[in-house]
Short mmCIF file of C-alpha atoms in Angstrom, two decimals:
data_model
loop_
_atom_site.label_atom_id
_atom_site.label_comp_id
_atom_site.label_asym_id
_atom_site.label_seq_id
_atom_site.Cartn_x
_atom_site.Cartn_y
_atom_site.Cartn_z
CA MET K 134 -28.05 -132.20 -134.62
CA SER K 135 -26.79 -130.44 -131.50
CA ASP K 136 -23.48 -131.21 -129.80
CA ARG K 137 -25.42 -132.78 -126.96
CA GLU K 138 -27.30 -135.13 -129.28
CA ARG K 139 -24.03 -136.20 -130.87
CA ALA K 140 -22.37 -136.81 -127.51
CA ASP K 141 -22.44 -140.28 -125.97
CA PHE K 142 -24.51 -140.77 -122.85
CA ARG K 143 -22.59 -140.52 -119.59
CA ASN K 144 -23.93 -141.22 -116.11
CA GLU K 145 -24.33 -138.29 -113.75
CA PRO K 146 -21.46 -138.38 -111.20
CA PHE K 147 -22.36 -139.00 -107.58
CA THR K 148 -21.65 -136.22 -105.10
CA ASP K 149 -18.57 -136.60 -102.92
CA TYR K 150 -19.79 -135.46 -99.52
CA THR K 151 -16.31 -135.66 -98.04
CA ARG K 152 -15.61 -132.39 -99.87
CA PRO K 153 -16.45 -129.41 -97.62
CA GLU K 154 -18.11 -127.44 -100.44
CA GLU K 155 -20.45 -130.34 -101.24
CA ARG K 156 -21.39 -130.83 -97.57
CA ALA K 157 -22.10 -127.13 -97.32
CA ALA K 158 -24.24 -127.28 -100.48
CA ILE K 159 -26.48 -130.11 -99.27
CA GLN K 160 -26.78 -128.54 -95.83
CA ALA K 161 -27.86 -125.25 -97.41
CA ALA K 162 -30.39 -127.12 -99.54
CA LEU K 163 -31.78 -128.96 -96.52
CA LYS K 164 -32.17 -125.67 -94.70
CA GLU K 165 -33.87 -124.01 -97.66
CA VAL K 166 -36.25 -126.92 -98.27
CA SER K 167 -37.07 -127.14 -94.55
CA SER K 168 -38.42 -123.59 -94.78
CA ARG K 169 -40.90 -124.79 -97.43
CA LEU K 170 -42.20 -127.83 -95.56
CA GLY K 171 -45.93 -127.92 -94.91
CA ALA K 172 -46.95 -126.15 -98.11
CA SER K 173 -50.04 -127.17 -100.09
CA TYR K 174 -49.99 -128.66 -103.60
CA ASP K 175 -52.72 -128.81 -106.24
CA LEU K 176 -53.88 -131.35 -108.75
CA VAL K 177 -52.83 -130.40 -112.30
CA ILE K 178 -55.26 -131.45 -115.04
CA GLY K 179 -54.95 -130.08 -118.54
CA GLY K 180 -52.71 -127.34 -117.15
CA GLU K 181 -55.35 -126.22 -114.64
CA HIS K 182 -54.44 -126.24 -110.95
CA LEU K 183 -57.22 -127.65 -108.79
CA LYS K 184 -57.58 -127.71 -105.03
CA THR K 185 -59.58 -130.33 -103.17
CA GLU K 186 -60.80 -130.37 -99.61
CA ALA K 187 -59.40 -133.84 -99.00
CA LYS K 188 -55.62 -133.84 -98.62
CA ILE K 189 -52.81 -136.36 -98.54
CA ARG K 190 -50.74 -135.48 -95.49
CA SER K 191 -47.14 -136.34 -96.26
CA LEU K 192 -44.99 -136.79 -93.16
CA ASN K 193 -41.24 -136.89 -92.57
CA PRO K 194 -40.59 -140.51 -91.48
CA SER K 195 -37.55 -139.33 -89.50
CA ARG K 196 -39.69 -136.88 -87.52
CA THR K 197 -43.30 -137.91 -87.70
CA ASP K 198 -44.56 -134.65 -86.21
CA GLN K 199 -43.19 -132.78 -89.25
CA VAL K 200 -45.52 -132.31 -92.24
CA VAL K 201 -43.66 -132.30 -95.54
CA GLY K 202 -46.68 -131.18 -97.54
CA LEU K 203 -50.45 -131.23 -97.93
CA VAL K 204 -51.39 -132.53 -101.36
CA SER K 205 -54.84 -132.30 -102.89
CA LYS K 206 -56.43 -135.72 -103.22
CA GLY K 207 -58.21 -136.60 -106.44
CA THR K 208 -61.45 -138.50 -106.98
CA LYS K 209 -62.98 -140.70 -109.70
CA GLU K 210 -64.37 -137.56 -111.28
CA HIS K 211 -60.89 -136.05 -111.44
CA ALA K 212 -59.61 -139.30 -112.97
CA GLU K 213 -62.19 -139.02 -115.75
CA ARG K 214 -61.28 -135.40 -116.32
CA ALA K 215 -57.54 -136.15 -116.39
CA ILE K 216 -57.87 -138.96 -118.92
CA LEU K 217 -60.01 -136.77 -121.18
CA ALA K 218 -57.49 -133.92 -120.93
CA ALA K 219 -54.62 -136.26 -121.77
CA HIS K 220 -56.59 -137.76 -124.66
CA ALA K 221 -57.36 -134.34 -126.14
CA THR K 222 -53.72 -133.25 -125.84
CA PHE K 223 -52.42 -136.44 -127.44
CA ALA K 224 -53.84 -135.32 -130.81
CA THR K 225 -51.30 -132.48 -130.94
CA TRP K 226 -48.44 -133.80 -128.81
CA LYS K 227 -47.97 -136.85 -131.05
CA THR K 228 -47.29 -134.50 -133.99
CA VAL K 229 -44.47 -132.65 -132.18
CA SER K 230 -41.10 -133.64 -133.62
CA ALA K 231 -38.92 -136.13 -131.80
CA THR K 232 -36.18 -133.51 -131.61
CA GLU K 233 -38.45 -131.06 -129.82
CA ARG K 234 -39.77 -133.69 -127.43
CA SER K 235 -36.25 -134.80 -126.55
CA ALA K 236 -35.25 -131.17 -125.99
CA TYR K 237 -37.73 -130.96 -123.11
CA LEU K 238 -35.94 -133.85 -121.41
CA PHE K 239 -32.51 -132.35 -121.98
CA ARG K 240 -33.65 -129.02 -120.52
CA ALA K 241 -35.18 -130.86 -117.56
CA ALA K 242 -31.88 -132.66 -116.98
CA ASP K 243 -30.03 -129.34 -117.00
CA ALA K 244 -32.51 -127.81 -114.57
CA MET K 245 -32.39 -130.78 -112.23
CA ARG K 246 -28.61 -130.80 -112.36
CA ARG K 247 -28.56 -127.15 -111.26
CA ARG K 248 -31.01 -127.98 -108.44
CA LYS K 249 -29.54 -131.38 -107.58
CA HIS K 250 -29.12 -130.79 -103.86
CA GLU K 251 -32.60 -129.32 -103.59
CA PHE K 252 -34.23 -132.42 -105.06
CA SER K 253 -32.06 -134.61 -102.85
CA ALA K 254 -33.22 -132.63 -99.81
CA TRP K 255 -36.85 -133.37 -100.64
CA LEU K 256 -35.94 -137.07 -100.77
CA VAL K 257 -34.30 -136.84 -97.36
CA TYR K 258 -37.36 -135.25 -95.80
CA GLU K 259 -40.21 -137.08 -97.53
CA VAL K 260 -39.00 -140.69 -97.64
CA GLY K 261 -36.05 -140.76 -95.24
CA LYS K 262 -33.15 -141.22 -97.66
CA THR K 263 -29.69 -140.59 -96.28
CA TRP K 264 -27.51 -138.11 -98.15
CA PRO K 265 -25.79 -140.69 -100.40
CA GLU K 266 -29.05 -142.56 -101.13
CA ALA K 267 -30.85 -139.32 -101.98
CA ASP K 268 -28.00 -138.16 -104.20
CA ALA K 269 -28.03 -141.47 -106.10
CA ASP K 270 -31.79 -141.17 -106.61
CA THR K 271 -31.46 -137.66 -108.05
CA ALA K 272 -28.50 -138.66 -110.22
CA GLU K 273 -30.51 -141.56 -111.64
CA ALA K 274 -33.40 -139.22 -112.47
CA ILE K 275 -30.97 -137.02 -114.43
CA ASP K 276 -29.61 -140.13 -116.14
CA PHE K 277 -33.09 -141.20 -117.25
CA LEU K 278 -33.74 -137.76 -118.75
CA GLU K 279 -30.48 -137.78 -120.65
CA PHE K 280 -30.68 -141.41 -121.74
CA TYR K 281 -34.31 -141.45 -122.88
CA GLY K 282 -33.87 -138.15 -124.73
CA ARG K 283 -31.15 -139.77 -126.80
CA GLU K 284 -33.06 -143.05 -127.18
CA ASN K 285 -36.05 -141.19 -128.56
CA LEU K 286 -33.87 -139.73 -131.32
CA ARG K 287 -32.54 -143.18 -132.13
CA TYR K 288 -36.03 -144.59 -132.56
CA ALA K 289 -37.06 -141.57 -134.65
CA ALA K 290 -34.16 -142.06 -137.06
CA PRO K 291 -34.55 -144.20 -140.21
CA GLN K 292 -34.74 -147.84 -139.21
CA PRO K 293 -32.95 -150.62 -141.12
CA VAL K 294 -35.24 -152.75 -143.30
CA THR K 295 -34.46 -155.20 -146.08
CA PRO K 296 -34.81 -153.48 -149.50
CA MET K 297 -37.58 -154.85 -151.70
CA PRO K 298 -37.34 -154.52 -155.50
CA GLY K 299 -39.75 -151.93 -156.83
CA GLU K 300 -40.68 -150.54 -153.38
CA HIS K 301 -39.73 -147.84 -150.93
CA ASN K 302 -39.93 -149.48 -147.49
CA ALA K 303 -39.83 -147.96 -144.03
CA LEU K 304 -40.45 -148.87 -140.42
CA VAL K 305 -41.58 -146.04 -138.17
CA TYR K 306 -42.45 -145.93 -134.50
CA LEU K 307 -45.67 -144.30 -133.34
CA PRO K 308 -46.75 -143.31 -129.82
CA LEU K 309 -49.48 -145.35 -128.14
CA GLY K 310 -51.77 -142.72 -126.62
CA VAL K 311 -52.78 -141.94 -123.05
CA GLY K 312 -50.70 -143.60 -120.35
CA VAL K 313 -51.21 -143.99 -116.62
CA VAL K 314 -47.96 -143.86 -114.63
CA VAL K 315 -47.97 -145.28 -111.10
CA PRO K 316 -44.51 -144.92 -109.52
CA PRO K 317 -43.33 -146.19 -106.11
CA TRP K 318 -42.31 -144.31 -103.00
CA ASN K 319 -38.88 -145.93 -102.65
CA PHE K 320 -37.35 -144.22 -105.71
CA PRO K 321 -39.91 -141.43 -105.86
CA LEU K 322 -37.79 -139.19 -108.07
CA ALA K 323 -35.77 -141.53 -110.29
CA ILE K 324 -38.40 -144.13 -111.14
CA MET K 325 -41.19 -141.55 -111.31
CA VAL K 326 -39.15 -139.38 -113.67
CA GLY K 327 -38.00 -142.36 -115.73
CA MET K 328 -41.43 -143.88 -116.33
CA THR K 329 -43.10 -140.52 -116.92
CA THR K 330 -40.59 -139.03 -119.30
CA ALA K 331 -40.05 -142.24 -121.27
CA ALA K 332 -43.76 -142.18 -122.07
CA ILE K 333 -43.83 -138.45 -122.81
CA VAL K 334 -40.72 -138.27 -124.99
CA ALA K 335 -42.11 -141.09 -127.14
CA GLY K 336 -45.10 -138.87 -127.95
CA ASN K 337 -47.64 -140.10 -125.40
CA THR K 338 -49.53 -138.09 -122.80
CA VAL K 339 -49.56 -139.10 -119.15
CA VAL K 340 -51.69 -139.10 -116.04
CA LEU K 341 -49.25 -139.39 -113.15
CA LYS K 342 -50.61 -140.90 -109.94
CA PRO K 343 -47.75 -140.70 -107.44
CA SER K 344 -47.42 -142.78 -104.30
CA SER K 345 -49.30 -141.33 -101.35
CA ASP K 346 -46.06 -141.64 -99.38
CA ALA K 347 -44.16 -139.39 -101.81
CA PRO K 348 -46.54 -136.97 -103.56
CA VAL K 349 -44.56 -133.80 -102.77
CA ILE K 350 -41.46 -134.94 -104.66
CA ALA K 351 -43.67 -135.70 -107.67
CA ALA K 352 -45.27 -132.28 -107.37
CA GLN K 353 -41.81 -130.68 -107.45
CA PHE K 354 -41.04 -132.47 -110.71
CA VAL K 355 -44.38 -131.53 -112.28
CA ALA K 356 -43.66 -127.91 -111.38
CA LEU K 357 -40.23 -128.18 -113.00
CA MET K 358 -41.75 -129.45 -116.25
CA GLU K 359 -44.34 -126.67 -116.17
CA SER K 360 -41.56 -124.11 -115.77
CA LEU K 361 -39.93 -125.49 -118.93
CA GLY K 362 -43.08 -124.85 -120.96
CA LEU K 363 -44.20 -128.44 -121.45
CA PRO K 364 -47.60 -128.08 -123.17
CA LYS K 365 -50.63 -128.25 -120.91
CA GLY K 366 -52.23 -131.66 -120.75
CA VAL K 367 -49.08 -133.62 -121.65
CA LEU K 368 -48.37 -134.31 -117.97
CA ASN K 369 -51.35 -134.43 -115.63
CA PHE K 370 -50.83 -134.75 -111.87
CA LEU K 371 -53.42 -136.76 -109.94
CA PRO K 372 -52.58 -137.98 -106.45
CA GLY K 373 -55.20 -140.18 -104.84
CA SER K 374 -55.97 -143.59 -103.45
CA GLY K 375 -55.32 -146.68 -105.50
CA ALA K 376 -58.78 -148.10 -104.88
CA GLU K 377 -60.57 -144.98 -106.09
CA VAL K 378 -58.33 -143.03 -108.45
CA GLY K 379 -55.89 -145.76 -109.48
CA ASP K 380 -58.53 -148.30 -110.49
CA ALA K 381 -60.53 -145.67 -112.37
CA LEU K 382 -57.47 -144.65 -114.37
CA VAL K 383 -56.41 -148.20 -115.19
CA ALA K 384 -59.92 -149.30 -116.22
CA HIS K 385 -60.75 -146.26 -118.35
CA PRO K 386 -61.40 -147.20 -122.01
CA LEU K 387 -59.19 -144.33 -123.24
CA THR K 388 -56.19 -145.56 -121.24
CA ARG K 389 -53.78 -147.16 -123.70
CA PHE K 390 -51.04 -148.31 -121.32
CA VAL K 391 -50.12 -148.47 -117.65
CA ALA K 392 -46.56 -148.18 -116.31
CA PHE K 393 -46.32 -149.44 -112.74
CA THR K 394 -43.60 -150.06 -110.17
CA GLY K 395 -44.55 -151.44 -106.78
CA SER K 396 -45.69 -154.54 -104.95
CA LYS K 397 -46.54 -157.87 -106.51
CA SER K 398 -50.12 -157.77 -105.25
CA VAL K 399 -50.86 -154.34 -106.71
CA GLY K 400 -49.06 -155.15 -109.95
CA LEU K 401 -51.12 -158.30 -110.47
CA HIS K 402 -54.30 -156.38 -109.69
CA ILE K 403 -53.42 -153.74 -112.28
CA ASN K 404 -52.58 -156.41 -114.85
CA GLU K 405 -55.90 -158.15 -114.25
CA LEU K 406 -57.92 -154.93 -114.36
CA ALA K 407 -56.19 -153.69 -117.51
CA ALA K 408 -56.76 -157.01 -119.28
CA LYS K 409 -60.55 -156.67 -119.09
CA PRO K 410 -61.88 -154.69 -122.09
CA GLN K 411 -64.23 -151.83 -121.27
CA PRO K 412 -67.14 -150.56 -123.40
CA GLY K 413 -65.70 -148.35 -126.14
CA GLN K 414 -62.14 -149.64 -125.71
CA ARG K 415 -60.38 -150.16 -129.06
CA TRP K 416 -57.09 -151.77 -128.03
CA ILE K 417 -55.46 -154.29 -125.77
CA LYS K 418 -53.92 -152.24 -122.99
CA ARG K 419 -50.22 -152.60 -122.46
CA VAL K 420 -48.94 -153.06 -118.91
CA VAL K 421 -45.33 -152.37 -117.98
CA ALA K 422 -44.81 -153.71 -114.46
CA GLU K 423 -41.85 -153.99 -112.11
CA MET K 424 -43.07 -155.70 -108.97
CA GLY K 425 -40.35 -156.69 -106.55
CA GLY K 426 -38.05 -159.50 -105.53
CA LYS K 427 -36.57 -161.81 -102.94
CA ASP K 428 -33.02 -161.24 -104.01
CA ALA K 429 -30.11 -163.46 -103.05
CA ILE K 430 -26.36 -163.16 -102.84
CA ILE K 431 -24.41 -166.42 -102.99
CA VAL K 432 -21.13 -166.49 -101.05
CA ASP K 433 -18.89 -169.32 -102.22
CA ALA K 434 -16.28 -170.98 -100.03
CA ASP K 435 -13.43 -169.41 -101.99
CA ALA K 436 -14.86 -165.87 -101.99
CA ASP K 437 -13.15 -162.86 -100.47
CA LEU K 438 -15.27 -162.89 -97.32
CA ASP K 439 -14.58 -159.27 -96.35
CA GLU K 440 -15.53 -158.06 -99.82
CA ALA K 441 -18.63 -160.27 -99.79
CA ALA K 442 -19.69 -159.11 -96.33
CA GLN K 443 -19.37 -155.48 -97.40
CA GLY K 444 -21.48 -156.17 -100.50
CA VAL K 445 -24.18 -158.07 -98.61
CA VAL K 446 -24.53 -155.43 -95.89
CA ALA K 447 -24.68 -152.61 -98.44
CA SER K 448 -27.25 -154.51 -100.53
CA ALA K 449 -29.36 -155.58 -97.55
CA PHE K 450 -29.48 -152.37 -95.56
CA GLY K 451 -28.99 -149.51 -98.02
CA PHE K 452 -32.10 -147.29 -97.75
CA GLN K 453 -33.23 -149.57 -94.92
CA GLY K 454 -33.69 -152.51 -97.30
CA GLN K 455 -36.53 -150.70 -99.04
CA LYS K 456 -35.40 -151.57 -102.56
CA CYS K 457 -36.86 -154.24 -104.81
CA SER K 458 -33.24 -155.08 -105.62
CA ALA K 459 -32.15 -155.36 -101.97
CA CYS K 460 -30.41 -158.50 -100.78
CA SER K 461 -32.85 -160.23 -98.47
CA ARG K 462 -31.15 -163.65 -98.58
CA ALA K 463 -27.46 -164.42 -98.12
CA ILE K 464 -26.76 -168.00 -99.21
CA VAL K 465 -23.43 -169.07 -97.79
CA ASP K 466 -21.33 -172.18 -98.34
CA ALA K 467 -21.24 -174.29 -95.17
CA ARG K 468 -17.43 -174.25 -95.09
CA VAL K 469 -17.33 -170.49 -94.44
CA TYR K 470 -20.79 -170.01 -92.96
CA ASP K 471 -19.93 -169.34 -89.32
CA ALA K 472 -17.05 -167.01 -90.13
CA PHE K 473 -19.16 -165.10 -92.62
CA VAL K 474 -22.08 -164.67 -90.22
CA GLU K 475 -19.70 -163.14 -87.70
CA LYS K 476 -18.41 -160.69 -90.29
CA LEU K 477 -21.98 -159.71 -91.18
CA LYS K 478 -22.83 -159.23 -87.51
CA THR K 479 -19.83 -156.99 -86.86
CA ARG K 480 -20.49 -154.77 -89.87
CA THR K 481 -24.22 -154.54 -89.22
CA GLN K 482 -23.94 -153.65 -85.58
CA ALA K 483 -21.60 -150.78 -86.48
CA LEU K 484 -24.32 -149.05 -88.54
CA GLU K 485 -25.78 -145.92 -86.95
CA VAL K 486 -29.57 -145.53 -87.05
CA GLY K 487 -31.27 -142.14 -86.91
CA PRO K 488 -32.78 -139.20 -88.81
CA ALA K 489 -31.80 -139.20 -92.46
CA ASP K 490 -30.77 -135.53 -92.50
CA ASP K 491 -27.92 -136.27 -90.06
CA PRO K 492 -24.90 -137.44 -92.10
CA GLU K 493 -23.62 -139.48 -89.15
CA ASN K 494 -26.46 -141.98 -89.69
CA GLN K 495 -26.10 -144.71 -92.29
CA ILE K 496 -29.60 -146.09 -91.63
CA GLY K 497 -32.67 -143.85 -91.69
CA PRO K 498 -36.33 -144.63 -91.02
CA VAL K 499 -38.66 -146.98 -92.85
CA VAL K 500 -41.31 -145.14 -94.79
CA ASN K 501 -44.40 -145.24 -92.55
CA ALA K 502 -46.07 -146.78 -89.52
CA SER K 503 -47.69 -149.58 -91.51
CA ALA K 504 -44.36 -150.62 -93.00
CA MET K 505 -42.72 -150.54 -89.57
CA GLU K 506 -45.36 -152.79 -88.05
CA SER K 507 -45.23 -155.23 -90.96
CA ILE K 508 -41.44 -155.47 -90.77
CA ARG K 509 -41.54 -156.00 -87.00
CA GLU K 510 -43.97 -158.88 -87.48
CA TYR K 511 -41.65 -160.46 -90.04
CA ILE K 512 -38.74 -160.14 -87.62
CA LYS K 513 -40.76 -161.94 -84.94
CA VAL K 514 -41.65 -164.69 -87.41
CA GLY K 515 -38.04 -164.94 -88.54
CA ALA K 516 -36.73 -165.16 -84.98
CA GLY K 517 -38.94 -168.22 -84.57
CA GLU K 518 -37.80 -169.75 -87.84
CA GLY K 519 -34.10 -169.06 -87.43
CA ARG K 520 -31.57 -167.50 -85.04
CA LEU K 521 -31.58 -163.76 -84.35
CA VAL K 522 -28.00 -162.57 -84.81
CA ALA K 523 -28.38 -158.79 -84.87
CA GLY K 524 -31.17 -156.26 -84.55
CA GLY K 525 -34.67 -157.24 -83.55
CA PRO K 526 -38.27 -156.03 -83.66
CA ASP K 527 -37.94 -153.21 -81.13
CA ALA K 528 -37.78 -149.62 -82.33
CA ALA K 529 -34.21 -148.34 -82.53
CA ARG K 530 -35.16 -144.87 -81.25
CA GLU K 531 -38.13 -142.55 -80.82
CA GLY K 532 -39.44 -139.77 -83.02
CA GLY K 533 -39.53 -141.66 -86.30
CA TYR K 534 -40.03 -145.07 -87.87
CA PHE K 535 -36.65 -146.47 -86.86
CA LEU K 536 -35.70 -150.15 -86.84
CA ARG K 537 -32.31 -151.69 -86.29
CA PRO K 538 -30.89 -153.62 -89.26
CA THR K 539 -31.65 -157.24 -88.50
CA ILE K 540 -29.90 -160.51 -89.36
CA ILE K 541 -31.59 -163.88 -88.91
CA ALA K 542 -29.31 -166.87 -89.48
CA ASP K 543 -29.98 -170.61 -89.90
CA VAL K 544 -33.02 -170.00 -92.10
CA ALA K 545 -34.40 -172.78 -94.33
CA SER K 546 -35.29 -172.04 -97.96
CA GLY K 547 -38.98 -172.79 -97.38
CA ASP K 548 -39.33 -170.45 -94.40
CA ARG K 549 -41.52 -167.36 -94.74
CA ILE K 550 -38.66 -164.91 -94.37
CA ALA K 551 -36.84 -166.75 -97.17
CA GLN K 552 -39.83 -166.58 -99.50
CA GLU K 553 -41.85 -163.41 -98.87
CA GLU K 554 -40.77 -159.89 -99.75
CA ILE K 555 -40.29 -157.97 -96.50
CA PHE K 556 -39.14 -154.63 -97.92
CA GLY K 557 -37.24 -153.60 -94.86
CA PRO K 558 -33.85 -153.96 -93.11
CA VAL K 559 -34.06 -157.72 -92.60
CA LEU K 560 -31.53 -160.24 -93.93
CA ALA K 561 -32.06 -164.00 -93.86
CA VAL K 562 -28.89 -166.11 -93.93
CA LEU K 563 -29.10 -169.64 -95.33
CA LYS K 564 -26.46 -172.38 -95.27
CA ALA K 565 -25.72 -174.20 -98.53
CA ARG K 566 -23.98 -177.59 -98.77
CA ASP K 567 -22.09 -176.55 -101.89
CA PHE K 568 -22.44 -174.37 -104.99
CA ASP K 569 -25.07 -176.65 -106.52
CA ASP K 570 -27.18 -176.31 -103.41
CA ALA K 571 -26.63 -172.53 -103.33
CA LEU K 572 -27.94 -172.13 -106.87
CA ARG K 573 -30.94 -174.31 -106.06
CA ILE K 574 -31.80 -172.18 -103.03
CA ALA K 575 -31.26 -168.93 -104.94
CA ASN K 576 -33.79 -169.97 -107.61
CA ASP K 577 -36.28 -171.31 -105.06
CA THR K 578 -38.68 -168.35 -104.98
CA GLU K 579 -41.41 -167.01 -107.25
CA PHE K 580 -39.32 -163.91 -107.95
CA GLY K 581 -36.37 -163.30 -110.27
CA LEU K 582 -35.17 -159.71 -110.06
CA THR K 583 -31.55 -159.34 -108.92
CA GLY K 584 -28.88 -161.64 -107.60
CA ALA K 585 -25.15 -161.75 -107.02
CA VAL K 586 -22.39 -164.31 -106.63
CA TYR K 587 -19.09 -163.88 -104.79
CA THR K 588 -16.54 -166.46 -105.98
CA ARG K 589 -13.03 -166.65 -107.43
CA ASP K 590 -13.85 -169.74 -109.49
CA PRO K 591 -14.35 -168.97 -113.24
CA ALA K 592 -16.30 -172.21 -113.72
CA LYS K 593 -18.76 -171.24 -111.00
CA ILE K 594 -19.11 -167.76 -112.48
CA GLU K 595 -20.00 -169.34 -115.80
CA ARG K 596 -22.53 -171.62 -114.12
CA ALA K 597 -24.13 -168.64 -112.40
CA ARG K 598 -24.42 -166.90 -115.76
CA ARG K 599 -26.29 -169.93 -117.12
CA GLU K 600 -28.34 -171.02 -114.11
CA PHE K 601 -29.00 -168.09 -111.74
CA PHE K 602 -32.42 -167.04 -113.09
CA VAL K 603 -32.69 -163.30 -112.49
CA GLY K 604 -33.07 -160.25 -114.69
CA ASN K 605 -30.00 -158.54 -113.21
CA LEU K 606 -27.07 -160.74 -112.20
CA TYR K 607 -23.94 -159.32 -110.59
CA ILE K 608 -20.60 -161.08 -110.12
CA ASN K 609 -18.38 -160.15 -107.17
CA ARG K 610 -20.31 -156.96 -106.42
CA LYS K 611 -23.47 -155.94 -104.59
CA CYS K 612 -26.89 -156.62 -106.10
CA THR K 613 -28.20 -153.04 -105.81
CA GLY K 614 -27.21 -149.87 -107.63
CA ALA K 615 -28.15 -150.57 -111.27
CA MET K 616 -26.81 -147.79 -113.46
CA VAL K 617 -28.81 -146.34 -116.35
CA GLY K 618 -27.33 -147.48 -119.65
CA GLY K 619 -24.99 -149.99 -118.04
CA HIS K 620 -27.42 -152.25 -116.17
CA PRO K 621 -30.85 -152.25 -117.87
CA PHE K 622 -33.17 -153.11 -114.99
CA GLY K 623 -36.09 -155.52 -114.73
CA GLY K 624 -36.82 -159.04 -113.58
CA PHE K 625 -38.39 -162.40 -114.36
CA ASN K 626 -41.34 -164.38 -113.00
CA MET K 627 -43.34 -162.49 -110.34
CA SER K 628 -40.78 -159.70 -110.40
CA GLY K 629 -42.58 -158.22 -113.39
CA THR K 630 -42.48 -157.87 -117.15
CA ASP K 631 -38.67 -157.54 -117.37
CA SER K 632 -39.09 -153.98 -118.61
CA LYS K 633 -35.34 -153.21 -118.64
CA ALA K 634 -35.59 -149.60 -117.52
CA GLY K 635 -32.54 -147.60 -118.51
CA GLY K 636 -31.84 -149.88 -121.47
CA ARG K 637 -32.16 -149.73 -125.23
CA ASP K 638 -35.39 -151.76 -125.22
CA TYR K 639 -37.29 -149.60 -122.74
CA LEU K 640 -38.68 -146.86 -124.96
CA LEU K 641 -40.11 -149.50 -127.28
CA LEU K 642 -42.62 -150.31 -124.51
CA PHE K 643 -44.25 -146.92 -125.16
CA LEU K 644 -44.21 -147.16 -128.95
CA GLN K 645 -45.82 -149.22 -131.69
CA ALA K 646 -44.14 -150.04 -134.99
CA GLN K 647 -45.72 -149.33 -138.37
CA SER K 648 -44.35 -150.84 -141.57
CA ILE K 649 -44.90 -148.73 -144.71
CA ALA K 650 -44.28 -150.03 -148.25
CA GLU K 651 -44.77 -147.82 -151.31
CA LYS K 652 -44.69 -149.22 -154.82
CA VAL K 653 -42.28 -147.34 -157.06
CA ARG K 654 -43.95 -146.23 -160.28
CA SER K 655 -41.80 -146.37 -163.40
#
């Protein structure tokens, strides 16, 4: 066992951009990556690079006249070819030792660590992440590589079983087969890397269908894995539309599992499609789905209101609210409601909105024109349901998909903006009579992903632990920023299958257990 394998997992440190050398490093990376914008990227199937006439045109949401990349767009025929390539490769990849498979992840972590600012720069340009948000995304990708590499070795080690007289007993974990990985655009490096490499390190082969809003970042990662000598066909790269390529991949009889992160509607569609057996299919497909939330932060009357306001604003407007974990509802005790709304307003109006590559801006663009229009419609609906305190539906500035962070107060728990996932910089503020009422409101949605409570009362903290029904609960801190290893991530109800990414249970989703008992001959 190497020194690395013996060492405990530690999270990748975030970059301190107040240090001149770190600012210079990210600025140099942004300049270098900007010189590569507009390049073309191929499909990769069975190690073969394929060009198609149809392209996905990835744009910089901060500057919509800037093309980040032109990515070949796959078809149903390519989906068939990719599944067959992955299926053929699985026969050999599953026999590769766990140590060797984990080594690929460790080498990838080292390579990404050396190129950390470069990957962060791609995130800035392709999806509009500010410097700190991009850095956190890249750090999380490194964490997944390190954590899952170690987890794979743990599952490959001898497992504890109860001894049986006269037998040698063992429990071993086997890979599943061909997996389809469908990552989101909002964490297009971290979540994409995490889902893909968890499947691969466990001995499966993968067809990766990235989001059409972030295919270039995925292509950069595929190229990194190719440079490390990952065998051809283990990781196949197939951008394309969900209706054509995505459905074909999910429905294919050789697909053994689907790992998905995205919207509730798409996740339910995938679950339904995967549940229907196809001719020649020999298994029940496994679906790992993380689908979103309508996350709440409760602010009790005895909370530190400044600390709570800071946490709510960071949770609501970090990466423009485009996180499934984002706070979209602040539920505030009536005794401190007016004072707290004023604190939220002051902090929110101080946020600078503009291109993500400019470090003076805390708020970048939303991801595309469709998202911007949808969010604007929600703001208009919310302004009719409640009271517009800050922001509004008008564009914050020209040149990109910019919206001002928006607060709508006096919202009722049954209102649309208190129930539906907006996925943008919009915060609904609801007044609660007391802590009982706050918990009732917090649980009054179909989702159950993240939540937080700000209170000094130990009894109320204990009640929140028992009664706040979410997969990730935070006490006296923001409800975003789950750390690999420390905060296994996944939610209840319509938030998904509670996959607990970055936790000790996650790799088991890509494995199947076999019990072996051998009679001892005398």
